[in-house]
PDB file of C-alpha atoms in Angstrom:
ATOM      1  CA  UNK A   1      57.778 101.855   5.245  1.00 55.00           C
ATOM      2  CA  UNK A   2      59.602  99.259   3.126  1.00 71.00           C
ATOM      3  CA  UNK A   3      63.123  99.330   3.317  1.00 76.00           C
ATOM      4  CA  UNK A   4      66.007  96.641   2.765  1.00 80.00           C
ATOM      5  CA  UNK A   5      66.985  97.598  -0.973  1.00 86.00           C
ATOM      6  CA  UNK A   6      70.578  98.786  -0.135  1.00 87.00           C
ATOM      7  CA  UNK A   7      71.160  95.838   2.169  1.00 83.00           C
ATOM      8  CA  UNK A   8      70.399  93.614  -0.236  1.00 86.00           C
ATOM      9  CA  UNK A   9      72.341  95.046  -3.065  1.00 89.00           C
ATOM     10  CA  UNK A  10      75.557  95.009  -0.887  1.00 84.00           C
ATOM     11  CA  UNK A  11      74.901  91.427   0.402  1.00 81.00           C
ATOM     12  CA  UNK A  12      74.537  89.952  -2.825  1.00 83.00           C
ATOM     13  CA  UNK A  13      76.745  92.025  -5.334  1.00 83.00           C
ATOM     14  CA  UNK A  14      79.587  89.816  -5.502  1.00 81.00           C
ATOM     15  CA  UNK A  15      77.030  86.894  -6.260  1.00 83.00           C
ATOM     16  CA  UNK A  16      75.615  88.893  -9.326  1.00 87.00           C
ATOM     17  CA  UNK A  17      76.298  88.449 -13.008  1.00 89.00           C
ATOM     18  CA  UNK A  18      78.942  90.994 -14.209  1.00 90.00           C
ATOM     19  CA  UNK A  19      76.081  93.247 -15.878  1.00 91.00           C
ATOM     20  CA  UNK A  20      73.796  93.060 -12.506  1.00 91.00           C
ATOM     21  CA  UNK A  21      77.021  93.769 -10.498  1.00 90.00           C
ATOM     22  CA  UNK A  22      77.567  96.823 -12.462  1.00 91.00           C
ATOM     23  CA  UNK A  23      73.898  98.137 -12.201  1.00 91.00           C
ATOM     24  CA  UNK A  24      74.173  97.216  -8.530  1.00 91.00           C
ATOM     25  CA  UNK A  25      77.500  99.076  -8.188  1.00 91.00           C
ATOM     26  CA  UNK A  26      75.827 102.449  -9.693  1.00 91.00           C
ATOM     27  CA  UNK A  27      72.647 102.109  -7.426  1.00 91.00           C
ATOM     28  CA  UNK A  28      74.845 102.156  -4.107  1.00 91.00           C
ATOM     29  CA  UNK A  29      76.710 104.834  -5.555  1.00 91.00           C
ATOM     30  CA  UNK A  30      74.153 107.164  -6.516  1.00 91.00           C
ATOM     31  CA  UNK A  31      71.022 105.496  -4.865  1.00 90.00           C
ATOM     32  CA  UNK A  32      68.990 109.256  -4.775  1.00 91.00           C
ATOM     33  CA  UNK A  33      69.558 109.294  -8.661  1.00 91.00           C
ATOM     34  CA  UNK A  34      68.715 105.684  -9.350  1.00 90.00           C
ATOM     35  CA  UNK A  35      65.121 105.767  -7.602  1.00 90.00           C
ATOM     36  CA  UNK A  36      64.004 107.995 -10.186  1.00 91.00           C
ATOM     37  CA  UNK A  37      64.842 106.245 -13.163  1.00 88.00           C
ATOM     38  CA  UNK A  38      63.012 103.711 -15.091  1.00 91.00           C
ATOM     39  CA  UNK A  39      64.611 100.233 -15.704  1.00 91.00           C
ATOM     40  CA  UNK A  40      65.394 101.283 -19.209  1.00 91.00           C
ATOM     41  CA  UNK A  41      67.185 104.468 -18.113  1.00 91.00           C
ATOM     42  CA  UNK A  42      69.231 102.750 -15.672  1.00 91.00           C
ATOM     43  CA  UNK A  43      70.403 100.202 -17.861  1.00 89.00           C
ATOM     44  CA  UNK A  44      71.123 102.760 -20.577  1.00 90.00           C
ATOM     45  CA  UNK A  45      73.171 104.804 -17.977  1.00 90.00           C
ATOM     46  CA  UNK A  46      75.111 101.542 -16.769  1.00 91.00           C
ATOM     47  CA  UNK A  47      75.589 100.518 -20.253  1.00 92.00           C
ATOM     48  CA  UNK A  48      73.469  97.324 -19.827  1.00 90.00           C
ATOM     49  CA  UNK A  49      70.188  97.090 -20.476  1.00 91.00           C
ATOM     50  CA  UNK A  50      66.633  97.340 -19.188  1.00 90.00           C
ATOM     51  CA  UNK A  51      66.539  93.447 -19.123  1.00 92.00           C
ATOM     52  CA  UNK A  52      69.418  93.406 -16.805  1.00 91.00           C
ATOM     53  CA  UNK A  53      68.010  95.647 -14.358  1.00 91.00           C
ATOM     54  CA  UNK A  54      64.671  93.535 -14.390  1.00 92.00           C
ATOM     55  CA  UNK A  55      67.025  90.650 -13.770  1.00 92.00           C
ATOM     56  CA  UNK A  56      68.974  92.123 -10.944  1.00 91.00           C
ATOM     57  CA  UNK A  57      65.631  92.645  -9.293  1.00 90.00           C
ATOM     58  CA  UNK A  58      64.933  89.077  -9.275  1.00 88.00           C
ATOM     59  CA  UNK A  59      68.247  88.157  -8.187  1.00 88.00           C
ATOM     60  CA  UNK A  60      67.330  90.014  -5.057  1.00 87.00           C
ATOM     61  CA  UNK A  61      64.107  88.106  -4.819  1.00 81.00           C
ATOM     62  CA  UNK A  62      62.179  91.197  -5.265  1.00 86.00           C
ATOM     63  CA  UNK A  63      59.014  91.526  -7.563  1.00 86.00           C
ATOM     64  CA  UNK A  64      60.521  93.974  -9.648  1.00 89.00           C
ATOM     65  CA  UNK A  65      62.243  97.138 -10.454  1.00 90.00           C
ATOM     66  CA  UNK A  66      59.537  99.406  -8.669  1.00 91.00           C
ATOM     67  CA  UNK A  67      59.901  97.201  -5.534  1.00 89.00           C
ATOM     68  CA  UNK A  68      63.919  97.637  -5.571  1.00 89.00           C
ATOM     69  CA  UNK A  69      63.230 101.500  -5.811  1.00 90.00           C
ATOM     70  CA  UNK A  70      60.710 101.465  -3.003  1.00 90.00           C
ATOM     71  CA  UNK A  71      62.734 100.008  -0.430  1.00 87.00           C
ATOM     72  CA  UNK A  72      65.727 101.962  -1.370  1.00 89.00           C
ATOM     73  CA  UNK A  73      63.558 105.169  -1.030  1.00 89.00           C
ATOM     74  CA  UNK A  74      62.662 103.739   2.531  1.00 85.00           C
ATOM     75  CA  UNK A  75      66.491 103.197   3.310  1.00 82.00           C
ATOM     76  CA  UNK A  76      67.224 106.984   2.518  1.00 86.00           C
ATOM     77  CA  UNK A  77      64.361 108.177   4.638  1.00 81.00           C
ATOM     78  CA  UNK A  78      65.794 106.239   7.510  1.00 71.00           C
ATOM     79  CA  UNK A  79      68.613 107.130  10.084  1.00 66.00           C
ATOM     80  CA  UNK A  80      72.142 106.394   8.678  1.00 61.00           C
ATOM     81  CA  UNK A  81      72.996 103.223   9.958  1.00 59.00           C
ATOM     82  CA  UNK A  82      75.953 102.742  12.418  1.00 58.00           C
ATOM     83  CA  UNK A  83      77.238  99.711  10.760  1.00 62.00           C
ATOM     84  CA  UNK A  84      79.013  96.663  12.614  1.00 64.00           C
ATOM     85  CA  UNK A  85      81.653  97.451  15.025  1.00 66.00           C
ATOM     86  CA  UNK A  86      84.617  95.024  15.946  1.00 74.00           C
ATOM     87  CA  UNK A  87      86.035  94.594  19.206  1.00 74.00           C
ATOM     88  CA  UNK A  88      90.016  95.490  19.463  1.00 79.00           C
ATOM     89  CA  UNK A  89      92.832  94.330  21.823  1.00 82.00           C
ATOM     90  CA  UNK A  90      92.706  95.493  25.457  1.00 84.00           C
ATOM     91  CA  UNK A  91      89.266  97.041  24.534  1.00 83.00           C
ATOM     92  CA  UNK A  92      87.624  98.658  27.632  1.00 89.00           C
ATOM     93  CA  UNK A  93      84.562  96.556  29.041  1.00 90.00           C
ATOM     94  CA  UNK A  94      81.890  99.530  28.761  1.00 88.00           C
ATOM     95  CA  UNK A  95      83.026  99.966  25.139  1.00 85.00           C
ATOM     96  CA  UNK A  96      82.557  96.064  24.214  1.00 84.00           C
ATOM     97  CA  UNK A  97      79.140  96.239  25.768  1.00 86.00           C
ATOM     98  CA  UNK A  98      78.097  99.175  23.406  1.00 84.00           C
ATOM     99  CA  UNK A  99      79.933  97.674  20.310  1.00 82.00           C
ATOM    100  CA  UNK A 100      78.235  94.356  20.774  1.00 82.00           C
ATOM    101  CA  UNK A 101      74.827  95.670  21.832  1.00 84.00           C
ATOM    102  CA  UNK A 102      74.996  97.989  18.795  1.00 82.00           C
ATOM    103  CA  UNK A 103      76.016  94.960  16.428  1.00 82.00           C
ATOM    104  CA  UNK A 104      73.070  92.821  17.608  1.00 84.00           C
ATOM    105  CA  UNK A 105      70.502  95.747  16.961  1.00 84.00           C
ATOM    106  CA  UNK A 106      72.031  96.122  13.597  1.00 83.00           C
ATOM    107  CA  UNK A 107      71.761  92.434  12.757  1.00 84.00           C
ATOM    108  CA  UNK A 108      68.093  92.443  13.910  1.00 88.00           C
ATOM    109  CA  UNK A 109      67.455  95.352  11.909  1.00 85.00           C
ATOM    110  CA  UNK A 110      69.338  94.141   9.112  1.00 85.00           C
ATOM    111  CA  UNK A 111      67.253  90.681   9.135  1.00 90.00           C
ATOM    112  CA  UNK A 112      64.006  92.096   9.330  1.00 89.00           C
ATOM    113  CA  UNK A 113      64.673  94.284   5.870  1.00 85.00           C
ATOM    114  CA  UNK A 114      65.100  91.009   4.215  1.00 87.00           C
ATOM    115  CA  UNK A 115      62.161  88.933   5.483  1.00 90.00           C
ATOM    116  CA  UNK A 116      60.077  87.481   2.860  1.00 88.00           C
ATOM    117  CA  UNK A 117      56.563  88.350   4.913  1.00 90.00           C
ATOM    118  CA  UNK A 118      55.048  85.553   1.940  1.00 91.00           C
ATOM    119  CA  UNK A 119      57.712  83.101   2.164  1.00 93.00           C
ATOM    120  CA  UNK A 120      57.518  83.425   5.955  1.00 96.00           C
ATOM    121  CA  UNK A 121      53.577  82.686   5.971  1.00 95.00           C
ATOM    122  CA  UNK A 122      54.357  79.680   3.841  1.00 96.00           C
ATOM    123  CA  UNK A 123      56.909  78.212   6.515  1.00 96.00           C
ATOM    124  CA  UNK A 124      54.349  78.777   9.248  1.00 96.00           C
ATOM    125  CA  UNK A 125      51.348  77.027   7.501  1.00 96.00           C
ATOM    126  CA  UNK A 126      53.698  74.405   6.939  1.00 96.00           C
ATOM    127  CA  UNK A 127      54.936  74.169  10.344  1.00 96.00           C
ATOM    128  CA  UNK A 128      51.434  74.390  11.616  1.00 95.00           C
ATOM    129  CA  UNK A 129      50.681  71.216   9.474  1.00 94.00           C
ATOM    130  CA  UNK A 130      53.768  69.158  10.453  1.00 95.00           C
ATOM    131  CA  UNK A 131      53.437  65.725  12.829  1.00 93.00           C
ATOM    132  CA  UNK A 132      57.355  66.178  13.408  1.00 96.00           C
ATOM    133  CA  UNK A 133      60.202  68.904  12.754  1.00 97.00           C
ATOM    134  CA  UNK A 134      63.458  67.500  12.566  1.00 97.00           C
ATOM    135  CA  UNK A 135      65.592  70.541  13.103  1.00 98.00           C
ATOM    136  CA  UNK A 136      69.466  69.961  11.971  1.00 97.00           C
ATOM    137  CA  UNK A 137      72.538  72.219  12.219  1.00 96.00           C
ATOM    138  CA  UNK A 138      76.058  71.588  12.961  1.00 95.00           C
ATOM    139  CA  UNK A 139      78.278  73.570  15.533  1.00 90.00           C
ATOM    140  CA  UNK A 140      76.648  76.933  16.497  1.00 88.00           C
ATOM    141  CA  UNK A 141      73.776  76.150  14.230  1.00 93.00           C
ATOM    142  CA  UNK A 142      73.072  73.211  16.539  1.00 95.00           C
ATOM    143  CA  UNK A 143      72.277  75.876  19.259  1.00 94.00           C
ATOM    144  CA  UNK A 144      69.766  76.978  17.280  1.00 95.00           C
ATOM    145  CA  UNK A 145      68.047  73.708  16.275  1.00 97.00           C
ATOM    146  CA  UNK A 146      67.976  73.216  20.377  1.00 97.00           C
ATOM    147  CA  UNK A 147      66.453  76.296  20.912  1.00 96.00           C
ATOM    148  CA  UNK A 148      63.774  75.547  18.449  1.00 97.00           C
ATOM    149  CA  UNK A 149      63.269  72.178  19.611  1.00 97.00           C
ATOM    150  CA  UNK A 150      62.480  73.323  23.065  1.00 95.00           C
ATOM    151  CA  UNK A 151      60.021  75.732  21.964  1.00 95.00           C
ATOM    152  CA  UNK A 152      58.327  72.986  19.767  1.00 96.00           C
ATOM    153  CA  UNK A 153      57.958  70.672  22.570  1.00 94.00           C
ATOM    154  CA  UNK A 154      56.587  73.058  24.845  1.00 92.00           C
ATOM    155  CA  UNK A 155      53.652  73.248  22.511  1.00 92.00           C
ATOM    156  CA  UNK A 156      53.369  69.563  22.043  1.00 91.00           C
ATOM    157  CA  UNK A 157      54.883  69.309  18.735  1.00 93.00           C
ATOM    158  CA  UNK A 158      57.211  66.388  17.918  1.00 94.00           C
ATOM    159  CA  UNK A 159      60.556  67.765  17.356  1.00 97.00           C
ATOM    160  CA  UNK A 160      64.038  66.399  17.169  1.00 96.00           C
ATOM    161  CA  UNK A 161      67.591  68.400  17.391  1.00 97.00           C
ATOM    162  CA  UNK A 162      69.958  65.757  16.426  1.00 94.00           C
ATOM    163  CA  UNK A 163      73.402  66.624  15.639  1.00 91.00           C
ATOM    164  CA  UNK A 164      74.436  63.181  14.269  1.00 94.00           C
ATOM    165  CA  UNK A 165      73.753  62.849  10.786  1.00 95.00           C
ATOM    166  CA  UNK A 166      73.196  59.042  10.524  1.00 96.00           C
ATOM    167  CA  UNK A 167      70.379  59.702  13.544  1.00 96.00           C
ATOM    168  CA  UNK A 168      68.837  62.351  10.978  1.00 96.00           C
ATOM    169  CA  UNK A 169      68.774  60.299   8.328  1.00 97.00           C
ATOM    170  CA  UNK A 170      66.980  57.358  10.212  1.00 97.00           C
ATOM    171  CA  UNK A 171      64.596  60.202  11.002  1.00 96.00           C
ATOM    172  CA  UNK A 172      64.147  60.713   7.398  1.00 97.00           C
ATOM    173  CA  UNK A 173      64.022  57.239   6.200  1.00 97.00           C
ATOM    174  CA  UNK A 174      60.994  56.711   8.933  1.00 96.00           C
ATOM    175  CA  UNK A 175      59.074  60.230   8.447  1.00 95.00           C
ATOM    176  CA  UNK A 176      55.625  60.867   8.269  1.00 93.00           C
ATOM    177  CA  UNK A 177      54.062  62.253   5.086  1.00 93.00           C
ATOM    178  CA  UNK A 178      53.685  65.727   7.012  1.00 94.00           C
ATOM    179  CA  UNK A 179      56.986  65.739   8.695  1.00 96.00           C
ATOM    180  CA  UNK A 180      59.455  68.666   8.099  1.00 97.00           C
ATOM    181  CA  UNK A 181      63.367  69.037   7.939  1.00 98.00           C
ATOM    182  CA  UNK A 182      64.483  72.182   9.221  1.00 98.00           C
ATOM    183  CA  UNK A 183      67.869  72.607   8.154  1.00 97.00           C
ATOM    184  CA  UNK A 184      69.934  75.712   9.524  1.00 97.00           C
ATOM    185  CA  UNK A 185      73.319  76.795   8.349  1.00 95.00           C
ATOM    186  CA  UNK A 186      74.817  80.274   8.454  1.00 91.00           C
ATOM    187  CA  UNK A 187      76.867  79.880   5.533  1.00 90.00           C
ATOM    188  CA  UNK A 188      74.530  77.639   3.463  1.00 93.00           C
ATOM    189  CA  UNK A 189      77.201  75.272   2.751  1.00 94.00           C
ATOM    190  CA  UNK A 190      77.923  72.995   5.780  1.00 95.00           C
ATOM    191  CA  UNK A 191      78.537  69.837   4.037  1.00 96.00           C
ATOM    192  CA  UNK A 192      76.290  67.671   6.389  1.00 97.00           C
ATOM    193  CA  UNK A 193      73.415  69.926   6.081  1.00 97.00           C
ATOM    194  CA  UNK A 194      73.829  69.769   2.263  1.00 97.00           C
ATOM    195  CA  UNK A 195      73.577  65.970   2.478  1.00 97.00           C
ATOM    196  CA  UNK A 196      70.902  65.764   4.700  1.00 97.00           C
ATOM    197  CA  UNK A 197      68.552  68.200   2.501  1.00 97.00           C
ATOM    198  CA  UNK A 198      69.804  66.015  -0.553  1.00 97.00           C
ATOM    199  CA  UNK A 199      68.339  62.589   1.516  1.00 97.00           C
ATOM    200  CA  UNK A 200      65.295  64.486   2.397  1.00 97.00           C
ATOM    201  CA  UNK A 201      64.594  65.196  -1.203  1.00 96.00           C
ATOM    202  CA  UNK A 202      65.247  61.732  -2.243  1.00 96.00           C
ATOM    203  CA  UNK A 203      62.663  60.562   0.469  1.00 96.00           C
ATOM    204  CA  UNK A 204      60.320  62.985  -0.748  1.00 96.00           C
ATOM    205  CA  UNK A 205      60.091  64.656   3.150  1.00 97.00           C
ATOM    206  CA  UNK A 206      59.269  68.753   2.814  1.00 97.00           C
ATOM    207  CA  UNK A 207      62.201  70.906   3.971  1.00 97.00           C
ATOM    208  CA  UNK A 208      62.748  74.835   4.962  1.00 98.00           C
ATOM    209  CA  UNK A 209      66.011  76.128   5.129  1.00 97.00           C
ATOM    210  CA  UNK A 210      67.532  79.128   7.168  1.00 97.00           C
ATOM    211  CA  UNK A 211      70.781  80.561   6.126  1.00 94.00           C
ATOM    212  CA  UNK A 212      72.474  83.890   5.192  1.00 91.00           C
ATOM    213  CA  UNK A 213      70.736  86.138   2.610  1.00 88.00           C
ATOM    214  CA  UNK A 214      71.590  85.123  -0.693  1.00 85.00           C
ATOM    215  CA  UNK A 215      71.635  82.086  -2.950  1.00 86.00           C
ATOM    216  CA  UNK A 216      73.470  78.889  -1.155  1.00 91.00           C
ATOM    217  CA  UNK A 217      73.839  74.847  -1.392  1.00 95.00           C
ATOM    218  CA  UNK A 218      71.391  74.538   1.482  1.00 97.00           C
ATOM    219  CA  UNK A 219      69.124  77.202   0.124  1.00 95.00           C
ATOM    220  CA  UNK A 220      68.568  75.897  -3.280  1.00 94.00           C
ATOM    221  CA  UNK A 221      67.655  72.501  -2.163  1.00 97.00           C
ATOM    222  CA  UNK A 222      65.015  73.184   0.199  1.00 97.00           C
ATOM    223  CA  UNK A 223      61.146  73.960  -0.694  1.00 96.00           C
ATOM    224  CA  UNK A 224      60.832  76.898   1.607  1.00 96.00           C
ATOM    225  CA  UNK A 225      63.741  79.446   2.490  1.00 95.00           C
ATOM    226  CA  UNK A 226      64.462  81.548   5.303  1.00 96.00           C
ATOM    227  CA  UNK A 227      67.307  84.270   5.623  1.00 93.00           C
ATOM    228  CA  UNK A 228      69.152  86.168   8.112  1.00 92.00           C
ATOM    229  CA  UNK A 229      71.110  89.362   7.152  1.00 84.00           C
ATOM    230  CA  UNK A 230      74.659  88.860   5.850  1.00 72.00           C
ATOM    231  CA  UNK A 231      77.604  91.485   6.749  1.00 58.00           C
ATOM    232  CA  UNK A 232      81.008  90.890   6.705  1.00 48.00           C
ATOM    233  CA  UNK A 233      82.190  94.155   8.179  1.00 45.00           C
ATOM    234  CA  UNK A 234      83.261  92.530  11.810  1.00 47.00           C
ATOM    235  CA  UNK A 235      85.888  89.879  12.284  1.00 47.00           C
ATOM    236  CA  UNK A 236      84.118  88.325  15.477  1.00 51.00           C
ATOM    237  CA  UNK A 237      80.798  87.926  13.585  1.00 46.00           C
ATOM    238  CA  UNK A 238      82.274  84.771  11.897  1.00 41.00           C
ATOM    239  CA  UNK A 239      82.227  83.202  15.350  1.00 44.00           C
ATOM    240  CA  UNK A 240      78.202  83.229  15.718  1.00 54.00           C
ATOM    241  CA  UNK A 241      77.577  86.520  17.606  1.00 71.00           C
ATOM    242  CA  UNK A 242      75.198  88.811  15.949  1.00 72.00           C
ATOM    243  CA  UNK A 243      74.470  86.062  13.301  1.00 80.00           C
ATOM    244  CA  UNK A 244      73.234  83.671  16.084  1.00 87.00           C
ATOM    245  CA  UNK A 245      70.841  86.144  17.558  1.00 88.00           C
ATOM    246  CA  UNK A 246      69.650  86.840  14.167  1.00 90.00           C
ATOM    247  CA  UNK A 247      68.668  83.145  13.648  1.00 94.00           C
ATOM    248  CA  UNK A 248      67.171  82.815  16.977  1.00 94.00           C
ATOM    249  CA  UNK A 249      65.286  85.781  16.287  1.00 95.00           C
ATOM    250  CA  UNK A 250      63.759  84.152  13.159  1.00 96.00           C
ATOM    251  CA  UNK A 251      62.782  80.925  15.318  1.00 97.00           C
ATOM    252  CA  UNK A 252      61.340  83.316  17.685  1.00 96.00           C
ATOM    253  CA  UNK A 253      59.042  84.849  14.870  1.00 96.00           C
ATOM    254  CA  UNK A 254      57.963  81.725  13.445  1.00 96.00           C
ATOM    255  CA  UNK A 255      57.147  80.147  17.095  1.00 95.00           C
ATOM    256  CA  UNK A 256      54.972  83.281  17.767  1.00 95.00           C
ATOM    257  CA  UNK A 257      53.383  83.356  14.223  1.00 95.00           C
ATOM    258  CA  UNK A 258      52.285  79.707  14.761  1.00 94.00           C
ATOM    259  CA  UNK A 259      51.081  80.878  18.487  1.00 93.00           C
ATOM    260  CA  UNK A 260      49.070  83.648  17.213  1.00 94.00           C
ATOM    261  CA  UNK A 261      47.544  81.689  14.426  1.00 93.00           C
ATOM    262  CA  UNK A 262      46.305  79.135  17.306  1.00 92.00           C
ATOM    263  CA  UNK A 263      46.273  80.972  20.055  1.00 92.00           C
ATOM    264  CA  UNK A 264      43.945  79.655  22.512  1.00 93.00           C
ATOM    265  CA  UNK A 265      45.163  76.233  22.101  1.00 90.00           C
ATOM    266  CA  UNK A 266      48.825  77.127  22.304  1.00 91.00           C
ATOM    267  CA  UNK A 267      48.599  79.268  25.011  1.00 91.00           C
ATOM    268  CA  UNK A 268      46.649  76.460  27.219  1.00 92.00           C
ATOM    269  CA  UNK A 269      49.700  74.337  26.243  1.00 91.00           C
ATOM    270  CA  UNK A 270      52.265  76.680  27.651  1.00 91.00           C
ATOM    271  CA  UNK A 271      50.431  77.191  30.728  1.00 91.00           C
ATOM    272  CA  UNK A 272      50.504  73.179  31.254  1.00 91.00           C
ATOM    273  CA  UNK A 273      54.199  73.396  30.340  1.00 91.00           C
ATOM    274  CA  UNK A 274      55.026  76.236  32.873  1.00 89.00           C
ATOM    275  CA  UNK A 275      53.239  74.487  35.557  1.00 91.00           C
ATOM    276  CA  UNK A 276      55.095  71.448  35.194  1.00 90.00           C
ATOM    277  CA  UNK A 277      58.320  73.046  35.681  1.00 88.00           C
ATOM    278  CA  UNK A 278      57.186  75.501  38.205  1.00 89.00           C
ATOM    279  CA  UNK A 279      56.153  72.352  40.122  1.00 91.00           C
ATOM    280  CA  UNK A 280      60.019  70.731  39.850  1.00 89.00           C
ATOM    281  CA  UNK A 281      61.365  73.915  41.229  1.00 85.00           C
ATOM    282  CA  UNK A 282      58.681  74.012  44.130  1.00 87.00           C
ATOM    283  CA  UNK A 283      59.364  70.309  44.934  1.00 84.00           C
ATOM    284  CA  UNK A 284      63.302  70.177  45.119  1.00 74.00           C
TER     285      UNK A 284
END
C-alpha cells in the first residue's frame, strides 16, 4: 500500500507557498475528510483553489492530488508511528537503547515512504554506466561517502571519496564522459558541496544528490535527486544519528539494486574480494 503523504506534508509545510501551506495544514488536521474531497472541493474549503491543490501535490513531488490522497489513505490504514524520542539527562542505558533503536527504525520507515522509485531507478542506471563515481560529503556526510566508496571498490568500480574540495575539483576537471559526482549533504546547503556541484555543472559532469527531503541548493543543482526523511523532533538527530543511518540505507539500496541488475558478475567480484581479504586474515 502506498504511504508517506502525511510525512511529506509535515516535512515540507514550512517551505510551501502561503496557499499551499494553508491546504497542507487543513489536510494534516483533517486527513480522513480530505481524502474524500476533489481538488476543487478542497480548494473551496480552504479558501484557495483547485489549482493550488494540484500545485501542492507537485511541490510534494507527486503525480497529482489523487496520488497524494492514495498515500494519505495508506498512512491512515497503518499503525500509528511512535515518533522520534530524544534522550534526557541521566537517562538509564536500557531506555537509551530502546529510544535510539525506535528512532532508527522510524527514520528508515520514513525514508522508505518518500523514495521515488523512478528517480532511484534512474540513479541506478547512471551508476551502472559510470566509469568513476566521485562521492563527496563534508563532516558526517563524508562517512557516508567513504562507505559508498568501499562498496563500489569491492565490485571493481572506480570510486573516490575525497573530503578536500581541491582534490574533488581536480577529479571533475579530468572527468571521463561517464563519470558521476555523487553529492551528499543532509541539510542540502553545505557550502562546499554546493560549490562542487556548480563546478560539475560547469564541466558538464553528471550529478546525483542525497539530501533531506525537500528543495535545497544541493538538490536543485543535481541532475538526479535522492532523499532521506527529515524530522526535527529529536535534538540529537542533528548530530547525525538516525539521519546517518537513513543515508547509509539509501547507499545500500543503490548498491544492491546494482547487484541485482548485474547479479552474476557482481557476485563473482564480491567473491574475489572476499577471498583476498580472507587471505590477509589467514596469513597474519
